[in-house]
């Protein structure tokens, strides 16, 4: 046997009751609910509850869940000290990877269920990220307990901008959190499940997932998409620049997908938000730049935008710095990762595939003195 690709494409490795991705080439559901319905009618907290607890909350359960997330925001002093110690030049994904690990070391054994750990991490990651950000950018020490917003999206924007967020920006971020929340066995979720399958602790599984999400081929694509889009002032400039990149066989981040073959069902939802927000933004022309890039990629390569492409400008128009794009993905995907870690626990078997060996044939071990 010769294995041409190590990408595991098309290989089914287990059952899941959490989501369907790309059945019939399109489509995304979380526990049976279509992503369009969730993005139109739900809030991120409802979706997180759905993923972690298995059912949509009732009104009373949702209120209690929101209250719980607000109560779980508190950052221990030791974490704040750590965040002040991590250099301001670090990538924010390094900050999250390190601070989640620290929370794990400080709070191991505190929570009564792993669902409580999931909720704690969703609640405190915006504060950890923005405590570090504000301390190193503006030498201010955030007091996370002073924020008045009770949604995750509103809390994030309030800590970032230091004021009550604009309602439209808040809903745009809320929708993006819903879209990013879960996506079956993507690379980071698979990493979380592999770690959980060794019976490692919950925090270790999440840290594995954060490390895996960081790369440009996965969560890092939204930041790279923004870096590309923001180089152009007009659609014509974008057309020239993108054609040059394609001729040089450079990948355009935010396009293509391993599973979807026709389109990414999340893309049109966030694209509509990007267009809406562009109307009030000083550099709203970046939406037209993005549209031209989309057209070229389709005309030339039949490649469609994935969620990351229009998320970039949607976040940008909300005043979010590019380096915080992938960390927002973490805050959201914590809900999906958690659902998968919990599912892995239910019927666990160690995940341990095999490789086809194509190295040297067995040979005698040479003494050190004979080696060249
Ligand atoms: N730009 C240019 N060409 C591309 C792109 C792209 N974004 N994506 C795929 N292609 C081309 C490849 O160059 C390759 O062409 P070739 O056959 O002529 O060599 C062909 O399409 C197949 O590409 P692969 O990378 O082998 O396909 P794979 O199934 O591994 O791709 C992936 C999936 C990794 C997402 C790829 O499309 C990519 O790298 N996209 C850019 C990164 C990105 O946007 N990642 C975000 C994923 S979604 C998410 O995390 C929310």
Coordinates of C-alpha atoms and ligand atoms in Angstrom, one line a residue:
X1 CA 0.0 0.0 0.0
X2 CA 1.2 3.5 -0.7
X3 CA -0.5 6.4 1.0
X4 CA -0.5 9.5 -1.2
X5 CA -1.9 12.0 1.3
X6 CA -1.7 12.4 5.0
X7 CA -4.7 14.6 5.1
X8 CA -7.2 11.8 6.1
X9 CA -9.8 13.2 3.6
X10 CA -12.9 11.2 3.3
X11 CA -12.0 9.0 6.3
X12 CA -14.8 8.5 8.8
X13 CA -13.3 8.0 12.2
X14 CA -16.4 7.7 14.5
X15 CA -19.9 8.8 15.2
X16 CA -21.1 12.2 16.4
X17 CA -24.4 13.6 17.4
X18 CA -23.2 17.2 17.5
X19 CA -23.2 18.5 13.9
X20 CA -23.4 17.7 10.2
X21 CA -21.0 19.4 7.8
X22 CA -21.4 19.4 4.1
X23 CA -23.7 16.5 3.6
X24 CA -24.7 16.6 -0.1
X25 CA -21.8 19.1 -0.6
X26 CA -23.5 21.9 1.3
X27 CA -25.2 22.5 4.6
X28 CA -24.4 22.8 8.3
X29 CA -26.5 21.8 11.3
X30 CA -25.8 21.9 15.0
X31 CA -27.7 19.1 16.8
X32 CA -30.2 19.1 13.9
X33 CA -30.8 22.8 13.7
X34 CA -29.8 24.6 10.5
X35 CA -27.1 27.2 10.7
X36 CA -29.3 29.8 9.0
X37 CA -32.0 29.4 11.6
X38 CA -29.5 29.6 14.4
X39 CA -27.8 32.7 12.9
X40 CA -31.2 34.4 12.4
X41 CA -33.0 33.6 15.6
X42 CA -30.5 32.5 18.3
X43 CA -27.9 34.2 20.5
X44 CA -24.5 32.7 20.9
X45 CA -25.3 31.7 24.5
X46 CA -28.2 29.6 23.3
X47 CA -26.0 27.9 20.8
X48 CA -23.2 27.2 23.4
X49 CA -25.9 25.8 25.7
X50 CA -27.2 23.6 22.8
X51 CA -23.8 22.3 22.0
X52 CA -22.6 21.7 25.6
X53 CA -25.9 20.5 27.2
X54 CA -27.5 18.8 24.2
X55 CA -30.7 20.8 24.0
X56 CA -31.8 24.4 23.4
X57 CA -32.4 26.2 26.7
X58 CA -35.9 27.3 27.8
X59 CA -36.2 31.0 28.5
X60 CA -35.5 30.5 32.2
X61 CA -32.5 28.2 31.5
X62 CA -31.1 30.8 29.1
X63 CA -31.3 33.5 31.7
X64 CA -29.7 31.3 34.3
X65 CA -27.0 30.4 31.8
X66 CA -26.2 34.0 30.9
X67 CA -26.0 34.8 34.7
X68 CA -23.7 31.9 35.2
X69 CA -21.4 33.0 32.4
X70 CA -21.3 36.5 33.9
X71 CA -20.4 35.1 37.3
X72 CA -17.6 32.9 35.8
X73 CA -15.8 35.9 34.3
X74 CA -13.5 36.5 37.3
X75 CA -9.8 36.4 36.6
X76 CA -7.5 35.1 39.4
X77 CA -4.7 37.5 40.4
X78 CA -2.2 34.8 39.4
X79 CA -3.6 34.8 35.9
X80 CA -3.4 38.6 35.7
X81 CA 0.2 38.5 36.8
X82 CA 0.9 36.0 34.1
X83 CA -0.8 38.1 31.5
X84 CA 1.4 41.1 32.5
X85 CA 4.4 38.8 32.2
X86 CA 3.6 37.5 28.7
X87 CA 5.3 40.0 26.3
X88 CA 3.2 42.5 24.5
X89 CA 4.8 41.3 21.3
X90 CA 3.4 37.8 21.7
X91 CA 0.6 36.6 19.4
X92 CA -2.8 36.7 21.1
X93 CA -3.2 33.0 20.4
X94 CA -0.1 32.4 22.5
X95 CA -1.7 34.4 25.2
X96 CA -4.9 32.2 25.1
X97 CA -2.9 29.0 24.9
X98 CA -0.8 30.0 27.9
X99 CA -3.6 31.5 30.1
X100 CA -6.0 28.6 29.5
X101 CA -3.2 26.3 30.6
X102 CA -2.7 28.5 33.7
X103 CA -6.4 28.4 34.6
X104 CA -6.2 24.6 34.3
X105 CA -3.3 24.5 36.7
X106 CA -5.0 26.8 39.2
X107 CA -8.5 25.4 39.0
X108 CA -8.0 21.6 38.4
X109 CA -10.5 19.8 40.6
X110 CA -12.6 23.0 41.4
X111 CA -15.5 22.4 39.0
X112 CA -18.0 19.7 39.7
X113 CA -18.6 18.8 36.1
X114 CA -16.7 19.2 32.8
X115 CA -19.6 21.2 31.5
X116 CA -18.8 23.7 34.3
X117 CA -15.2 23.9 33.0
X118 CA -16.5 24.5 29.5
X119 CA -18.7 27.4 30.8
X120 CA -15.8 28.8 32.9
X121 CA -13.5 28.9 29.8
X122 CA -16.1 30.5 27.6
X123 CA -16.8 33.1 30.3
X124 CA -13.2 34.0 31.1
X125 CA -11.3 33.9 27.8
X126 CA -12.5 37.3 26.6
X127 CA -11.2 38.8 29.9
X128 CA -7.9 37.1 29.7
X129 CA -7.3 38.1 26.1
X130 CA -8.3 41.8 26.6
X131 CA -6.6 42.1 30.0
X132 CA -3.3 41.2 28.3
X133 CA -4.2 43.4 25.3
X134 CA -5.1 46.6 27.3
X135 CA -2.2 46.1 29.7
X136 CA 0.4 46.0 27.0
X137 CA -1.2 48.5 24.5
X138 CA -2.5 51.1 27.0
X139 CA -0.9 50.2 30.3
X140 CA -4.3 49.9 31.9
X141 CA -5.4 47.1 34.2
X142 CA -8.9 46.0 33.2
X143 CA -11.4 45.3 35.9
X144 CA -13.4 42.6 34.2
X145 CA -16.1 42.8 36.9
X146 CA -17.0 46.3 35.9
X147 CA -18.3 45.4 32.4
X148 CA -22.1 45.9 32.1
X149 CA -22.7 43.8 29.0
X150 CA -24.1 40.3 29.8
X151 CA -23.6 38.6 26.4
X152 CA -20.2 37.2 25.3
X153 CA -20.2 39.4 22.2
X154 CA -21.1 42.5 24.1
X155 CA -18.6 41.8 26.9
X156 CA -15.8 41.3 24.3
X157 CA -16.5 44.6 22.6
X158 CA -17.0 46.5 25.8
X159 CA -13.6 45.3 27.1
X160 CA -12.0 46.1 23.8
X161 CA -13.4 49.6 23.2
X162 CA -13.9 50.6 26.9
X163 CA -17.5 51.6 26.3
X164 CA -20.9 50.2 25.6
X165 CA -20.8 48.6 22.1
X166 CA -22.9 49.7 19.1
X167 CA -25.9 47.3 18.8
X168 CA -25.2 46.4 15.2
X169 CA -21.6 45.6 16.0
X170 CA -22.7 43.5 19.0
X171 CA -25.1 41.4 16.9
X172 CA -22.5 41.0 14.1
X173 CA -20.0 39.6 16.6
X174 CA -22.8 37.5 18.2
X175 CA -23.7 36.0 14.8
X176 CA -20.0 35.3 14.0
X177 CA -19.7 33.5 17.3
X178 CA -22.6 31.3 16.3
X179 CA -21.1 30.6 12.9
X180 CA -17.7 29.7 14.4
X181 CA -19.1 27.6 17.3
X182 CA -18.9 24.1 15.8
X183 CA -17.7 22.3 12.7
X184 CA -17.5 18.5 13.2
X185 CA -14.0 17.0 13.0
X186 CA -12.0 20.0 11.8
X187 CA -8.4 19.9 12.7
X188 CA -8.6 21.6 16.1
X189 CA -11.6 19.6 17.2
X190 CA -9.9 16.4 16.1
X191 CA -6.8 17.4 18.2
X192 CA -9.1 18.0 21.2
X193 CA -10.6 14.6 20.8
X194 CA -7.3 12.8 20.3
X195 CA -6.0 14.4 23.6
X196 CA -9.3 13.6 25.4
X197 CA -9.1 10.0 24.1
X198 CA -5.9 9.5 26.2
X199 CA -8.0 10.4 29.3
X200 CA -6.1 13.6 29.7
X201 CA -7.8 16.5 31.5
X202 CA -10.2 18.9 29.9
X203 CA -7.8 21.8 29.9
X204 CA -5.1 19.8 28.1
X205 CA -7.6 18.9 25.4
X206 CA -8.5 22.6 24.9
X207 CA -4.9 23.7 24.9
X208 CA -4.2 21.1 22.1
X209 CA -7.1 22.6 20.2
X210 CA -6.0 26.2 20.6
X211 CA -2.5 25.3 19.3
X212 CA -4.0 23.5 16.3
X213 CA -6.4 26.3 15.5
X214 CA -3.7 28.9 15.2
X215 CA -2.3 27.9 11.8
X216 CA -3.1 29.8 8.6
X217 CA -4.7 26.7 7.0
X218 CA -7.3 26.7 9.8
X219 CA -8.3 29.5 12.2
X220 CA -5.4 31.8 11.2
X221 CA -6.9 32.3 7.8
X222 CA -9.2 35.1 8.9
X223 CA -6.2 37.2 9.9
X224 CA -4.3 36.5 6.7
X225 CA -7.4 37.3 4.6
X226 CA -7.6 40.7 6.3
X227 CA -3.9 41.3 5.7
X228 CA -4.5 40.7 2.0
X229 CA -7.7 42.7 1.6
X230 CA -6.3 45.7 3.4
X231 CA -3.4 46.0 0.9
X232 CA -5.9 47.3 -1.8
X233 CA -7.7 50.6 -2.1
X234 CA -9.8 49.6 -5.1
X235 CA -11.3 46.5 -6.7
X236 CA -9.0 47.0 -9.7
X237 CA -5.9 47.0 -7.5
X238 CA -7.2 43.9 -5.8
X239 CA -7.8 42.2 -9.2
X240 CA -4.2 42.8 -10.3
X241 CA -2.7 41.8 -6.9
X242 CA -4.7 38.6 -6.6
X243 CA -4.1 37.5 -10.2
X244 CA -0.3 38.0 -9.6
X245 CA -0.6 35.8 -6.5
X246 CA -2.5 33.1 -8.3
X247 CA 0.1 33.1 -11.1
X248 CA 2.8 32.7 -8.4
X249 CA 0.7 29.7 -7.0
X250 CA 0.2 31.6 -3.7
X251 CA -2.8 30.4 -1.7
X252 CA -5.4 33.0 -1.0
X253 CA -6.4 32.6 2.6
X254 CA -10.2 32.4 3.3
X255 CA -10.9 30.4 0.2
X256 CA -11.5 26.7 -0.3
X257 CA -12.6 24.0 2.1
X258 CA -11.7 20.4 2.7
X259 CA -15.3 19.2 3.0
X260 CA -17.6 21.7 1.3
X261 CA -17.4 21.4 -2.5
X262 CA -19.9 23.9 -3.7
X263 CA -20.0 26.7 -1.1
X264 CA -19.6 27.3 2.7
X265 CA -23.1 27.8 4.0
X266 CA -21.7 30.2 6.7
X267 CA -20.1 32.5 4.2
X268 CA -23.2 34.3 2.8
X269 CA -24.4 35.0 6.3
X270 CA -21.3 36.8 7.4
X271 CA -20.9 38.4 3.9
X272 CA -24.3 40.1 4.4
X273 CA -23.1 41.4 7.8
X274 CA -19.8 42.6 6.2
X275 CA -21.8 44.5 3.6
X276 CA -24.2 46.0 6.1
X277 CA -21.3 47.2 8.4
X278 CA -19.3 48.5 5.4
X279 CA -22.0 51.2 4.8
X280 CA -21.0 53.1 8.0
X281 CA -17.3 52.3 8.0
X282 CA -14.7 54.9 6.9
X283 CA -12.9 52.2 4.8
X284 CA -16.1 50.5 3.7
X285 CA -14.6 50.2 0.2
X286 CA -12.9 47.1 1.5
X287 CA -16.2 45.3 1.1
X288 CA -16.0 45.9 -2.7
X289 CA -12.4 44.9 -2.7
X290 CA -13.4 41.6 -1.1
X291 CA -16.2 41.0 -3.6
X292 CA -13.7 41.4 -6.4
X293 CA -11.3 39.0 -4.8
X294 CA -14.2 36.5 -4.5
X295 CA -15.1 36.9 -8.2
X296 CA -11.5 36.3 -9.3
X297 CA -11.1 33.2 -7.2
X298 CA -14.4 31.8 -8.6
X299 CA -13.6 32.7 -12.2
X300 CA -10.1 31.4 -12.1
X301 CA -10.1 28.5 -9.7
X302 CA -13.8 27.8 -8.9
X303 CA -12.9 28.4 -5.3
X304 CA -15.5 29.9 -3.0
X305 CA -15.0 32.0 0.2
X306 CA -15.1 30.1 3.5
X307 CA -16.3 31.6 6.8
X308 CA -12.9 33.2 7.4
X309 CA -12.9 35.5 4.3
X310 CA -15.9 37.8 5.0
X311 CA -15.4 37.5 8.8
X312 CA -12.3 39.4 8.3
X313 CA -13.9 42.6 7.0
X314 CA -17.0 42.1 9.3
X315 CA -14.6 42.2 12.3
X316 CA -12.6 45.0 10.9
X317 CA -15.7 47.2 10.5
X318 CA -16.5 46.6 14.2
X319 CA -13.1 48.1 15.0
X320 CA -11.5 44.8 16.0
X321 CA -7.7 44.6 15.5
X322 CA -6.7 41.9 13.1
X323 CA -4.5 40.0 15.6
X324 CA -7.7 39.4 17.7
X325 CA -9.6 37.6 14.9
X326 CA -8.4 34.1 15.5
X327 CA -8.8 34.4 19.3
X328 CA -12.5 35.3 18.8
X329 CA -12.7 32.0 16.9
X330 CA -11.3 30.3 20.1
X331 CA -13.9 32.0 22.3
X332 CA -16.7 30.7 20.1
X333 CA -15.2 27.2 19.2
X334 CA -14.7 26.5 22.9
X335 CA -18.4 25.5 22.8
X336 CA -17.9 23.0 20.0
X337 CA -14.6 21.6 21.3
X338 CA -16.3 21.1 24.7
X339 CA -19.2 19.3 23.2
X340 CA -16.7 17.0 21.4
X341 CA -14.6 16.4 24.5
X342 CA -17.7 15.4 26.4
X343 CA -18.9 13.2 23.6
X344 CA -15.5 11.5 23.5
X345 CA -15.7 10.8 27.2
X346 CA -19.0 8.9 26.8
X347 CA -17.7 6.0 24.7
X348 CA -14.0 6.6 24.8
X349 CA -11.4 4.6 22.9
X350 CA -7.8 5.7 22.5
X351 CA -7.4 7.4 19.0
X352 CA -4.3 5.8 17.5
X353 CA -4.2 5.3 13.8
X354 CA -1.3 3.6 11.9
X355 CA 1.1 4.9 9.2
X356 CA 2.4 3.2 6.1
X357 CA 6.1 2.8 6.6
X358 CA 8.3 4.0 3.7
X359 CA 11.6 4.4 5.4
X360 CA 14.8 2.2 5.2
X361 CA 14.7 -1.6 5.3
X362 CA 16.1 -3.2 8.5
X363 CA 19.9 -2.7 8.7
X364 CA 22.7 -3.4 11.2
X365 CA 23.4 -0.9 13.9
X366 CA 26.9 0.7 13.2
X367 CA 29.3 1.4 16.1
X368 CA 29.8 5.2 16.7
X369 CA 33.4 5.1 15.4
X370 CA 32.3 3.7 12.0
X371 CA 29.7 6.4 11.3
X372 CA 30.4 9.0 8.6
Ligands
LIG1 N1 -6.1 29.6 -2.8 C1 -5.5 29.1 -4.0 N2 -5.6 27.8 -4.3 C2 -6.2 27.0 -3.5 C3 -6.8 27.4 -2.3 C4 -6.7 28.8 -2.0 N3 -7.2 29.2 -0.8 N4 -7.3 26.3 -1.7 C5 -7.1 25.3 -2.5 N5 -6.4 25.7 -3.5 C6 -5.9 24.8 -4.6 C7 -4.6 24.2 -4.2 O1 -3.5 25.0 -4.6 C8 -4.6 22.9 -5.0 O2 -4.3 23.2 -6.3 P1 -3.4 22.1 -7.2 O3 -4.3 20.9 -7.2 O4 -3.3 22.8 -8.5 O5 -2.2 21.9 -6.5 C9 -6.1 22.5 -4.9 O6 -6.8 23.7 -4.8 C10 -6.4 21.6 -3.7 O7 -5.9 22.2 -2.5 P2 -5.5 21.5 -1.2 O8 -4.8 22.5 -0.3 O9 -4.7 20.2 -1.4 O10 -6.9 21.0 -0.7 P3 -7.4 20.8 0.8 O11 -8.5 19.9 0.8 O12 -6.2 20.4 1.7 O13 -7.8 22.3 1.1 C11 -7.8 24.1 2.7 C12 -8.5 22.8 2.2 C13 -6.6 23.7 3.5 C14 -8.8 24.8 3.5 C15 -7.4 24.9 1.4 O14 -8.5 25.2 0.6 C16 -6.6 26.2 1.9 O15 -5.4 26.1 2.2 N6 -7.4 27.3 2.0 C17 -6.8 28.5 2.5 C18 -6.7 28.5 4.0 C19 -8.1 28.7 4.6 O16 -8.9 29.5 4.1 N7 -8.3 28.0 5.7 C20 -9.6 28.1 6.4 C21 -10.4 26.8 6.4 S1 -12.0 27.0 7.0 C22 -11.9 27.4 8.6 O17 -10.9 27.1 9.3 C23 -13.0 28.2 9.2

